[in-house]
Amino acid sequence: EDNISIGNEHLTVLFDAEGFMSSIVIDGETHSLKQNYFWYQGAYGNNEEFRNRSSGAYIFRPNGTEKAITETVKVQVVKTDLVQEVHQVFNEWISQVIRVYPGKEHVELEWLVGPIPIDDGTGKEIISRFDSDIASNGAFWTDSNGREMLRRVRNKRETWELELQEPVSGNYYPVTAKIAIEDEHYRMALLNDRAQGGSSLQDGQLELMVHRRLLRDDAFGVGEALNETQFGAGLVARGKHWLIFGSSRKDGSPNLVAKERFLQNQVLLPSWTFVNAVADDFTYDEYL
Amino acid sequence: EDHLTVLRDAMGVMQHHDAITGTEKQHVADDYARMLYNAFEACSVNTRSALNQLAGERNSFQFEWNYCKNQNISACDITEGADSSVVLLYNPLGYSSDSFVRLPVPEGSYLVRNDRGQTVQSTLIPIPASVIDLPFRESSATHELVFHAEQIAPVGYRSYYVSKEKSSVSSNTPMAVSQ
């Protein structure tokens, strides 16, 4: 097949010939929705003055703009009645499963990143970025430790005139539960399973930082580079993002924000799974 | 109460700003992980006890977090090794919920039945090679057994009986297409 798709009665996710998520179909309408992984190179400084600090445990400070991880993705598609999945391999250290469950109005993305290679001598900060056609006009919303959503405006501060010297990190905000954009027609929200940095650096765009490995201390106190290892290699991180895309109509029938709240409860307070291996003589009848 | 206090103590330490922001030294991070591990272990006694009271049985349920700590790399000694197991889902929300359960298992044929004498639809999904090939992963699980746990009562539970069938032909495995 040239065109891969997975979906259910509510949505269909389409993939392009290179294996990237490319668009989403909601209510019969197709919307551009690209997703890819990028990396920022951590800035190296001599730490002697504030403008010359390295990117490190305390500060995210990229040296320049982002670089794409790959131009093509290897994919494997698994379709069943209970779940449809696309398994993506971006490179030797980034892979992802994109899945849709029947009856659900969200897309689940399970990412696996690491060990981040450092043999080229550069620290790297890895992001997952979503590009849509939503005209967000510089605004996006991030949660405040799971409480109210706060409106952020790119390159702007509430109480003073901002002249931003670092356009990437200066627009990054903490995301512990949700980041979202919208226009008068559509809305896109990303839920995460752990605290991450996030932003919307272009209209229609959302990004979350999923992993980082840096080679310099930033001289703010810890005295170590953010370069964790396990079994002699860099750490591997695995986690999930949940994507909701749909109408932003506030007075219409589908209230997307309410759906996001219910999904947030389900994914952050999931059912606890207990497992008990039972003896051979504990039959199903006995269980009943 | 003593068990819960172990976690209370650990959480008290975790409120230090270094633990919140992740700006602690590596050996301190390792120590935080050790404290949390011990606290999880201690509290699992309470969760197991509470579950057994809820279930009203003397069966010794084992909280998955205690014995499936590697679920984040799709590994679990219990589900991989047992021919039969009882899976129980406790819903902490104040309203009815559902969950798609994913249990790491070796390839095979599995039967999932609920507590009303009904067979529940299930399927085997291959674990991505990037997970299976993780250098530190020691597991016989090559697939995840997926089924839909529906209508779990608010602050209540629903259980399932999962058994491995003798048939050598896998009936749960879908066809995967690579590109």
PDB file of N, CA, C and O in Angstrom, chain B residues 110-167:
ATOM      1  N   TYR B 110      -4.335 -17.445  23.558  1.00  0.00           N
ATOM      2  CA  TYR B 110      -4.816 -17.075  24.895  1.00  0.00           C
ATOM      3  C   TYR B 110      -6.334 -16.899  24.879  1.00  0.00           C
ATOM      4  O   TYR B 110      -6.921 -16.482  23.865  1.00  0.00           O
ATOM      5  N   LEU B 111      -6.917 -17.195  26.018  1.00  0.00           N
ATOM      6  CA  LEU B 111      -8.360 -17.037  26.177  1.00  0.00           C
ATOM      7  C   LEU B 111      -8.611 -16.124  27.374  1.00  0.00           C
ATOM      8  O   LEU B 111      -8.078 -16.351  28.463  1.00  0.00           O
ATOM      9  N   VAL B 112      -9.395 -15.079  27.152  1.00  0.00           N
ATOM     10  CA  VAL B 112      -9.735 -14.147  28.224  1.00  0.00           C
ATOM     11  C   VAL B 112     -11.229 -14.276  28.506  1.00  0.00           C
ATOM     12  O   VAL B 112     -12.046 -14.184  27.589  1.00  0.00           O
ATOM     13  N   ARG B 113     -11.567 -14.545  29.773  1.00  0.00           N
ATOM     14  CA  ARG B 113     -12.983 -14.680  30.148  1.00  0.00           C
ATOM     15  C   ARG B 113     -13.283 -13.771  31.336  1.00  0.00           C
ATOM     16  O   ARG B 113     -12.405 -13.530  32.174  1.00  0.00           O
ATOM     17  N   ASN B 114     -14.509 -13.278  31.371  1.00  0.00           N
ATOM     18  CA  ASN B 114     -14.859 -12.358  32.456  1.00  0.00           C
ATOM     19  C   ASN B 114     -15.583 -13.099  33.581  1.00  0.00           C
ATOM     20  O   ASN B 114     -15.728 -14.323  33.556  1.00  0.00           O
ATOM     21  N   ASP B 115     -16.064 -12.340  34.552  1.00  0.00           N
ATOM     22  CA  ASP B 115     -16.667 -12.962  35.733  1.00  0.00           C
ATOM     23  C   ASP B 115     -18.149 -13.276  35.533  1.00  0.00           C
ATOM     24  O   ASP B 115     -18.859 -13.560  36.486  1.00  0.00           O
ATOM     25  N   ARG B 116     -18.604 -13.189  34.276  1.00  0.00           N
ATOM     26  CA  ARG B 116     -20.003 -13.562  33.997  1.00  0.00           C
ATOM     27  C   ARG B 116     -20.081 -14.752  33.055  1.00  0.00           C
ATOM     28  O   ARG B 116     -21.074 -14.964  32.375  1.00  0.00           O
ATOM     29  N   GLY B 117     -18.992 -15.488  32.976  1.00  0.00           N
ATOM     30  CA  GLY B 117     -18.984 -16.695  32.147  1.00  0.00           C
ATOM     31  C   GLY B 117     -18.853 -16.417  30.664  1.00  0.00           C
ATOM     32  O   GLY B 117     -19.158 -17.293  29.845  1.00  0.00           O
ATOM     33  N   GLN B 118     -18.415 -15.217  30.313  1.00  0.00           N
ATOM     34  CA  GLN B 118     -18.326 -14.864  28.893  1.00  0.00           C
ATOM     35  C   GLN B 118     -16.869 -14.762  28.446  1.00  0.00           C
ATOM     36  O   GLN B 118     -16.000 -14.332  29.211  1.00  0.00           O
ATOM     37  N   THR B 119     -16.650 -15.142  27.169  1.00  0.00           N
ATOM     38  CA  THR B 119     -15.339 -14.947  26.564  1.00  0.00           C
ATOM     39  C   THR B 119     -15.224 -13.496  26.094  1.00  0.00           C
ATOM     40  O   THR B 119     -16.149 -12.951  25.494  1.00  0.00           O
ATOM     41  N   VAL B 120     -14.093 -12.895  26.401  1.00  0.00           N
ATOM     42  CA  VAL B 120     -13.852 -11.506  26.018  1.00  0.00           C
ATOM     43  C   VAL B 120     -12.927 -11.497  24.812  1.00  0.00           C
ATOM     44  O   VAL B 120     -11.923 -12.219  24.783  1.00  0.00           O
ATOM     45  N   GLN B 121     -13.261 -10.691  23.829  1.00  0.00           N
ATOM     46  CA  GLN B 121     -12.426 -10.617  22.632  1.00  0.00           C
ATOM     47  C   GLN B 121     -11.018 -10.128  23.003  1.00  0.00           C
ATOM     48  O   GLN B 121     -10.867  -9.170  23.768  1.00  0.00           O
ATOM     49  N   SER B 122     -10.009 -10.808  22.459  1.00  0.00           N
ATOM     50  CA  SER B 122      -8.632 -10.406  22.741  1.00  0.00           C
ATOM     51  C   SER B 122      -7.795 -10.569  21.487  1.00  0.00           C
ATOM     52  O   SER B 122      -8.183 -11.265  20.545  1.00  0.00           O
ATOM     53  N   THR B 123      -6.643  -9.939  21.484  1.00  0.00           N
ATOM     54  CA  THR B 123      -5.748 -10.046  20.335  1.00  0.00           C
ATOM     55  C   THR B 123      -4.306  -9.926  20.802  1.00  0.00           C
ATOM     56  O   THR B 123      -4.033  -9.369  21.874  1.00  0.00           O
ATOM     57  N   LEU B 124      -3.397 -10.461  20.004  1.00  0.00           N
ATOM     58  CA  LEU B 124      -1.971 -10.330  20.302  1.00  0.00           C
ATOM     59  C   LEU B 124      -1.364  -9.293  19.372  1.00  0.00           C
ATOM     60  O   LEU B 124      -1.546  -9.360  18.155  1.00  0.00           O
ATOM     61  N   ILE B 125      -0.656  -8.339  19.953  1.00  0.00           N
ATOM     62  CA  ILE B 125      -0.001  -7.304  19.164  1.00  0.00           C
ATOM     63  C   ILE B 125       1.507  -7.464  19.358  1.00  0.00           C
ATOM     64  O   ILE B 125       1.979  -7.540  20.497  1.00  0.00           O
ATOM     65  N   PRO B 126       2.286  -7.518  18.271  1.00  0.00           N
ATOM     66  CA  PRO B 126       3.732  -7.689  18.439  1.00  0.00           C
ATOM     67  C   PRO B 126       4.361  -6.485  19.146  1.00  0.00           C
ATOM     68  O   PRO B 126       4.015  -5.340  18.871  1.00  0.00           O
ATOM     69  N   ILE B 127       5.270  -6.799  20.069  1.00  0.00           N
ATOM     70  CA  ILE B 127       6.041  -5.730  20.718  1.00  0.00           C
ATOM     71  C   ILE B 127       7.082  -5.241  19.718  1.00  0.00           C
ATOM     72  O   ILE B 127       7.760  -6.061  19.086  1.00  0.00           O
ATOM     73  N   PRO B 128       7.232  -3.926  19.538  1.00  0.00           N
ATOM     74  CA  PRO B 128       8.198  -3.430  18.544  1.00  0.00           C
ATOM     75  C   PRO B 128       9.601  -3.960  18.811  1.00  0.00           C
ATOM     76  O   PRO B 128      10.020  -4.128  19.969  1.00  0.00           O
ATOM     77  N   ALA B 129      10.320  -4.229  17.735  1.00  0.00           N
ATOM     78  CA  ALA B 129      11.682  -4.752  17.862  1.00  0.00           C
ATOM     79  C   ALA B 129      12.570  -3.813  18.659  1.00  0.00           C
ATOM     80  O   ALA B 129      13.478  -4.255  19.372  1.00  0.00           O
ATOM     81  N   SER B 130      12.308  -2.521  18.571  1.00  0.00           N
ATOM     82  CA  SER B 130      13.147  -1.551  19.298  1.00  0.00           C
ATOM     83  C   SER B 130      13.005  -1.736  20.805  1.00  0.00           C
ATOM     84  O   SER B 130      13.916  -1.389  21.558  1.00  0.00           O
ATOM     85  N   VAL B 131      11.882  -2.282  21.257  1.00  0.00           N
ATOM     86  CA  VAL B 131      11.706  -2.573  22.685  1.00  0.00           C
ATOM     87  C   VAL B 131      12.329  -3.926  23.012  1.00  0.00           C
ATOM     88  O   VAL B 131      13.072  -4.069  23.987  1.00  0.00           O
ATOM     89  N   ILE B 132      12.022  -4.917  22.182  1.00  0.00           N
ATOM     90  CA  ILE B 132      12.545  -6.270  22.436  1.00  0.00           C
ATOM     91  C   ILE B 132      14.072  -6.265  22.459  1.00  0.00           C
ATOM     92  O   ILE B 132      14.691  -6.981  23.250  1.00  0.00           O
ATOM     93  N   ASP B 133      14.677  -5.439  21.624  1.00  0.00           N
ATOM     94  CA  ASP B 133      16.141  -5.440  21.500  1.00  0.00           C
ATOM     95  C   ASP B 133      16.848  -4.552  22.523  1.00  0.00           C
ATOM     96  O   ASP B 133      18.068  -4.415  22.464  1.00  0.00           O
ATOM     97  N   LEU B 134      16.092  -3.949  23.442  1.00  0.00           N
ATOM     98  CA  LEU B 134      16.759  -3.134  24.460  1.00  0.00           C
ATOM     99  C   LEU B 134      17.785  -4.001  25.187  1.00  0.00           C
ATOM    100  O   LEU B 134      17.460  -5.112  25.631  1.00  0.00           O
ATOM    101  N   PRO B 135      19.026  -3.537  25.321  1.00  0.00           N
ATOM    102  CA  PRO B 135      20.104  -4.411  25.791  1.00  0.00           C
ATOM    103  C   PRO B 135      19.900  -4.970  27.197  1.00  0.00           C
ATOM    104  O   PRO B 135      20.371  -6.043  27.514  1.00  0.00           O
ATOM    105  N   PHE B 136      19.178  -4.249  28.053  1.00  0.00           N
ATOM    106  CA  PHE B 136      19.025  -4.688  29.439  1.00  0.00           C
ATOM    107  C   PHE B 136      17.717  -5.434  29.662  1.00  0.00           C
ATOM    108  O   PHE B 136      17.416  -5.832  30.780  1.00  0.00           O
ATOM    109  N   ARG B 137      16.915  -5.639  28.596  1.00  0.00           N
ATOM    110  CA  ARG B 137      15.608  -6.275  28.762  1.00  0.00           C
ATOM    111  C   ARG B 137      15.764  -7.795  28.760  1.00  0.00           C
ATOM    112  O   ARG B 137      16.273  -8.363  27.784  1.00  0.00           O
ATOM    113  N   GLU B 138      15.313  -8.434  29.828  1.00  0.00           N
ATOM    114  CA  GLU B 138      15.338  -9.889  29.902  1.00  0.00           C
ATOM    115  C   GLU B 138      13.902 -10.360  30.029  1.00  0.00           C
ATOM    116  O   GLU B 138      13.305 -10.288  31.104  1.00  0.00           O
ATOM    117  N   SER B 139      13.345 -10.797  28.918  1.00  0.00           N
ATOM    118  CA  SER B 139      11.925 -11.143  28.914  1.00  0.00           C
ATOM    119  C   SER B 139      11.637 -12.104  27.777  1.00  0.00           C
ATOM    120  O   SER B 139      12.255 -12.026  26.702  1.00  0.00           O
ATOM    121  N   SER B 140      10.685 -12.999  28.031  1.00  0.00           N
ATOM    122  CA  SER B 140      10.259 -13.910  26.962  1.00  0.00           C
ATOM    123  C   SER B 140       9.064 -13.353  26.202  1.00  0.00           C
ATOM    124  O   SER B 140       8.589 -13.961  25.244  1.00  0.00           O
ATOM    125  N   ALA B 141       8.572 -12.193  26.638  1.00  0.00           N
ATOM    126  CA  ALA B 141       7.390 -11.604  25.988  1.00  0.00           C
ATOM    127  C   ALA B 141       7.760 -11.028  24.635  1.00  0.00           C
ATOM    128  O   ALA B 141       8.661 -10.186  24.529  1.00  0.00           O
ATOM    129  N   THR B 142       7.059 -11.483  23.625  1.00  0.00           N
ATOM    130  CA  THR B 142       7.244 -10.944  22.275  1.00  0.00           C
ATOM    131  C   THR B 142       6.005 -10.192  21.809  1.00  0.00           C
ATOM    132  O   THR B 142       6.034  -9.519  20.785  1.00  0.00           O
ATOM    133  N   HIS B 143       4.913 -10.366  22.569  1.00  0.00           N
ATOM    134  CA  HIS B 143       3.636  -9.751  22.191  1.00  0.00           C
ATOM    135  C   HIS B 143       2.961  -9.151  23.425  1.00  0.00           C
ATOM    136  O   HIS B 143       3.342  -9.448  24.563  1.00  0.00           O
ATOM    137  N   GLU B 144       1.967  -8.337  23.162  1.00  0.00           N
ATOM    138  CA  GLU B 144       1.090  -7.886  24.234  1.00  0.00           C
ATOM    139  C   GLU B 144      -0.311  -8.426  23.957  1.00  0.00           C
ATOM    140  O   GLU B 144      -0.827  -8.293  22.834  1.00  0.00           O
ATOM    141  N   LEU B 145      -0.879  -9.058  24.972  1.00  0.00           N
ATOM    142  CA  LEU B 145      -2.250  -9.541  24.881  1.00  0.00           C
ATOM    143  C   LEU B 145      -3.161  -8.360  25.219  1.00  0.00           C
ATOM    144  O   LEU B 145      -3.094  -7.811  26.325  1.00  0.00           O
ATOM    145  N   VAL B 146      -3.984  -7.970  24.254  1.00  0.00           N
ATOM    146  CA  VAL B 146      -4.816  -6.776  24.415  1.00  0.00           C
ATOM    147  C   VAL B 146      -6.281  -7.184  24.530  1.00  0.00           C
ATOM    148  O   VAL B 146      -6.761  -8.003  23.744  1.00  0.00           O
ATOM    149  N   PHE B 147      -6.951  -6.662  25.536  1.00  0.00           N
ATOM    150  CA  PHE B 147      -8.410  -6.820  25.602  1.00  0.00           C
ATOM    151  C   PHE B 147      -9.022  -5.590  26.238  1.00  0.00           C
ATOM    152  O   PHE B 147      -8.323  -4.790  26.874  1.00  0.00           O
ATOM    153  N   HIS B 148     -10.318  -5.452  26.038  1.00  0.00           N
ATOM    154  CA  HIS B 148     -11.024  -4.252  26.492  1.00  0.00           C
ATOM    155  C   HIS B 148     -11.781  -4.561  27.775  1.00  0.00           C
ATOM    156  O   HIS B 148     -12.702  -5.380  27.774  1.00  0.00           O
ATOM    157  N   ALA B 149     -11.359  -3.922  28.858  1.00  0.00           N
ATOM    158  CA  ALA B 149     -12.090  -4.045  30.122  1.00  0.00           C
ATOM    159  C   ALA B 149     -13.136  -2.933  30.158  1.00  0.00           C
ATOM    160  O   ALA B 149     -12.790  -1.757  30.227  1.00  0.00           O
ATOM    161  N   GLU B 150     -14.405  -3.334  30.105  1.00  0.00           N
ATOM    162  CA  GLU B 150     -15.478  -2.340  30.006  1.00  0.00           C
ATOM    163  C   GLU B 150     -16.219  -2.181  31.329  1.00  0.00           C
ATOM    164  O   GLU B 150     -16.281  -3.107  32.132  1.00  0.00           O
ATOM    165  N   GLN B 151     -16.782  -1.014  31.479  1.00  0.00           N
ATOM    166  CA  GLN B 151     -17.690  -0.725  32.592  1.00  0.00           C
ATOM    167  C   GLN B 151     -17.120  -1.174  33.940  1.00  0.00           C
ATOM    168  O   GLN B 151     -17.724  -1.976  34.652  1.00  0.00           O
ATOM    169  N   ILE B 152     -15.974  -0.637  34.253  1.00  0.00           N
ATOM    170  CA  ILE B 152     -15.409  -0.874  35.583  1.00  0.00           C
ATOM    171  C   ILE B 152     -16.089   0.125  36.524  1.00  0.00           C
ATOM    172  O   ILE B 152     -16.050   1.342  36.297  1.00  0.00           O
ATOM    173  N   ALA B 153     -16.719  -0.397  37.553  1.00  0.00           N
ATOM    174  CA  ALA B 153     -17.555   0.441  38.423  1.00  0.00           C
ATOM    175  C   ALA B 153     -16.725   1.532  39.101  1.00  0.00           C
ATOM    176  O   ALA B 153     -15.530   1.348  39.346  1.00  0.00           O
ATOM    177  N   PRO B 154     -17.350   2.675  39.411  1.00  0.00           N
ATOM    178  CA  PRO B 154     -16.630   3.728  40.122  1.00  0.00           C
ATOM    179  C   PRO B 154     -16.100   3.218  41.463  1.00  0.00           C
ATOM    180  O   PRO B 154     -16.842   2.579  42.212  1.00  0.00           O
ATOM    181  N   VAL B 155     -14.843   3.504  41.723  1.00  0.00           N
ATOM    182  CA  VAL B 155     -14.172   3.050  42.938  1.00  0.00           C
ATOM    183  C   VAL B 155     -14.445   1.557  43.171  1.00  0.00           C
ATOM    184  O   VAL B 155     -14.644   1.113  44.299  1.00  0.00           O
ATOM    185  N   GLY B 156     -14.471   0.830  42.072  1.00  0.00           N
ATOM    186  CA  GLY B 156     -14.752  -0.599  42.151  1.00  0.00           C
ATOM    187  C   GLY B 156     -13.814  -1.361  41.235  1.00  0.00           C
ATOM    188  O   GLY B 156     -12.828  -0.802  40.751  1.00  0.00           O
ATOM    189  N   TYR B 157     -14.099  -2.608  40.998  1.00  0.00           N
ATOM    190  CA  TYR B 157     -13.172  -3.392  40.205  1.00  0.00           C
ATOM    191  C   TYR B 157     -13.900  -4.374  39.303  1.00  0.00           C
ATOM    192  O   TYR B 157     -15.092  -4.641  39.462  1.00  0.00           O
ATOM    193  N   ARG B 158     -13.158  -4.901  38.338  1.00  0.00           N
ATOM    194  CA  ARG B 158     -13.637  -5.954  37.454  1.00  0.00           C
ATOM    195  C   ARG B 158     -12.475  -6.910  37.223  1.00  0.00           C
ATOM    196  O   ARG B 158     -11.329  -6.468  37.110  1.00  0.00           O
ATOM    197  N   SER B 159     -12.766  -8.188  37.202  1.00  0.00           N
ATOM    198  CA  SER B 159     -11.658  -9.137  37.058  1.00  0.00           C
ATOM    199  C   SER B 159     -11.855 -10.024  35.826  1.00  0.00           C
ATOM    200  O   SER B 159     -12.970 -10.161  35.301  1.00  0.00           O
ATOM    201  N   TYR B 160     -10.764 -10.607  35.390  1.00  0.00           N
ATOM    202  CA  TYR B 160     -10.743 -11.455  34.195  1.00  0.00           C
ATOM    203  C   TYR B 160      -9.862 -12.668  34.459  1.00  0.00           C
ATOM    204  O   TYR B 160      -8.877 -12.575  35.206  1.00  0.00           O
ATOM    205  N   TYR B 161     -10.221 -13.764  33.843  1.00  0.00           N
ATOM    206  CA  TYR B 161      -9.426 -14.997  33.945  1.00  0.00           C
ATOM    207  C   TYR B 161      -8.735 -15.200  32.590  1.00  0.00           C
ATOM    208  O   TYR B 161      -9.399 -15.344  31.555  1.00  0.00           O
ATOM    209  N   VAL B 162      -7.421 -15.178  32.603  1.00  0.00           N
ATOM    210  CA  VAL B 162      -6.643 -15.297  31.364  1.00  0.00           C
ATOM    211  C   VAL B 162      -5.948 -16.648  31.368  1.00  0.00           C
ATOM    212  O   VAL B 162      -5.234 -16.990  32.321  1.00  0.00           O
ATOM    213  N   SER B 163      -6.150 -17.436  30.338  1.00  0.00           N
ATOM    214  CA  SER B 163      -5.515 -18.756  30.280  1.00  0.00           C
ATOM    215  C   SER B 163      -4.827 -18.945  28.938  1.00  0.00           C
ATOM    216  O   SER B 163      -5.296 -18.466  27.892  1.00  0.00           O
ATOM    217  N   LYS B 164      -3.712 -19.646  29.016  1.00  0.00           N
ATOM    218  CA  LYS B 164      -2.967 -19.969  27.799  1.00  0.00           C
ATOM    219  C   LYS B 164      -3.500 -21.282  27.262  1.00  0.00           C
ATOM    220  O   LYS B 164      -3.575 -22.274  28.011  1.00  0.00           O
ATOM    221  N   GLU B 165      -3.887 -21.306  26.004  1.00  0.00           N
ATOM    222  CA  GLU B 165      -4.467 -22.504  25.414  1.00  0.00           C
ATOM    223  C   GLU B 165      -3.357 -23.450  24.956  1.00  0.00           C
ATOM    224  O   GLU B 165      -2.247 -23.014  24.627  1.00  0.00           O
ATOM    225  N   LYS B 166      -3.675 -24.732  24.946  1.00  0.00           N
ATOM    226  CA  LYS B 166      -2.673 -25.736  24.581  1.00  0.00           C
ATOM    227  C   LYS B 166      -2.361 -25.701  23.089  1.00  0.00           C
ATOM    228  O   LYS B 166      -1.290 -26.110  22.667  1.00  0.00           O
ATOM    229  N   SER B 167      -3.313 -25.230  22.297  1.00  0.00           N
ATOM    230  CA  SER B 167      -3.136 -25.243  20.848  1.00  0.00           C
ATOM    231  C   SER B 167      -1.848 -24.522  20.467  1.00  0.00           C
ATOM    232  O   SER B 167      -1.521 -23.464  20.980  1.00  0.00           O
TER     233      SER B 167
END
